[in-house]
Amino acid sequence: MLEVDKMLEKCGDFSRLQVFMLLLFSVINLLSAMHYYSQTIISFVPKYWCADGLDLETEAPDVSSCQPLNTNATGHETCHSYNYETYMGYQSFTSEMNWICGEAWKLTLGQSMFFVGSVVGTLVLGYLADIVGRLPILILANLIAMTGNLLTMFGTSLPLFCIFRLIAGFATDSNFLMMYILVMEYMRPSLRTIGLSVCIGVFYCLGSMGAPWVAVLMGSWRGFLLVTSLPFALVPLFYFIVPESVQWLISKQKYDKAMACLKRVAKINGRQLDDSVYAQFIADCKLSQQNTKTTPNLLDLFKTTRLRRNTFILFFKSMVITLCYDAVSRNVQGLGISPFIMFSLSATTILPACLILIALQDRIGRKAMASSSLLLSGVFISVTGIVLYTASNHNTTIVVTLSVIGRFGVTVAYNSAAQYATELIPTCVRGQGVAAVHVMGYAFTFFSAYILYTRTVFSPLPEIILGVLSLLGACLCLLLPETLHRTLPTSLEEGEKFGINEHWYTFSCMEKRSQS
């Protein structure tokens, strides 16, 4: 909303308040990383072997085994107890519950419910955010995240585990997205990309890298959930610092509250404005709303050929990127290295991915960034699978390097996806369209745990599936029009004609600046 941005210039759009909000956003990044990856941390599967009939002198096998190790076993006997070789003394939920071998599907189902909750929560909390405001939902979502994780500590049966992980998942993304929206709206437009990207790159990276070592320090999955959940109780204190969205207040015609928020912003930033300035701002907003006509809805994106095609490609791209991002992030076992070390090494890609996005996205264009990052990810993930399959004594360093580069590529693709979709969808349905693209991506992550579960059937199968999906996504991105240095579509008609003369090989970095 142009009027709000102009008003914030007068009240201060990069001063004390914005610094405070960025600091609080950093806290949210740390908490969100710990919360999101709690799925992986509590589910680590240490090396195990059947303990039936073993004496104290029996040596542990080189690899995990579901069958009894005594020589009289037929190979079809059911094991009743297991021994575990824990990583650095950490007891995971998996080892405590013995959800391995024939029971491994239970863990996969519980993890999937986390993403079912995420899809439902994104829709429900997003809807509520448009009714009651961004700030209350920010607080509510983080309290739900805390509650779900704390309840999981008592979820030692399959039904309870599924229910509690669904509750924890219900908050996922909304607990982060609401603060992202608030910070973005109060930041100077020219500083939004770099400010938010650096903040995410540094603190989400630190949270992700530190998560496994918090688990090691606590020694058990319950201790990890407890120590990473309690800090969420601080988020309600944000109410006394973070202002509500002025844009939302204006859209709901809550003009007095909008004026109060702006006065508070000006006061914190040390600015003094006459009351007439606020009054004129409110008058301009009222006039703008009176002239606003009824806007189209999401379904209108599917009524014309090119818009429908682009929307479906964005849906598929979001599903592939979100699925690969989650699966690659959690695919830290079976690579010949401690999952704690592998998890931290993989997380180091988050900051470079954010920095490369800042450096290159406005140089090479959105399409080139999206397709090349998915291509990079697909190639290296696929090669990882080939190495795991063909080399019986594979070099751990090579496998880890390939996996980390694959994670880097998919992280770049994941971080760039939101901006590409936002620019490509016409302004008149942008909010609904971007939300739909986002939800489709999270819905597809339901299959993430099942893809990783296929490793029990065929060791390199997760890498093969993820690599093929990434390569397919890279190819489909070539069918989308470029948005860099273009006049972005505002109406459905403009969206249908946008990039109509472009080809799959049209890239912004290979042409002079032009507008379509």
Coordinates of C-alpha atoms in Angstrom, one line a residue, residues 25 51 72 76 80 84 112 117 151 161 168 178-179 192 201 294 333 401 404 425 440 480 490:
F25 CA 12.9 -11.6 14.1
A51 CA 19.7 -58.6 21.5
N72 CA 20.7 -70.9 15.2
H76 CA 12.7 -65.4 9.7
H80 CA 11.9 -59.0 20.8
Y84 CA 21.7 -49.6 20.4
S112 CA 3.9 -37.1 8.2
G117 CA -0.9 -30.1 10.7
L151 CA 2.9 -32.7 24.6
F161 CA 2.4 -39.2 18.9
A168 CA 3.2 -29.0 16.7
M178 CA 3.6 -13.5 10.7
M179 CA 6.8 -11.9 12.1
R192 CA 13.7 -5.3 2.9
G201 CA 20.7 -16.5 6.6
T294 CA -14.2 -5.7 -6.2
Q333 CA 21.7 -40.8 7.9
T401 CA 30.5 -33.1 -0.2
V404 CA 26.0 -30.7 1.0
I425 CA 1.0 -13.7 -10.1
M440 CA 0.6 -26.7 -2.1
L480 CA 7.9 -19.6 -17.0
T490 CA -1.5 -6.1 -12.2

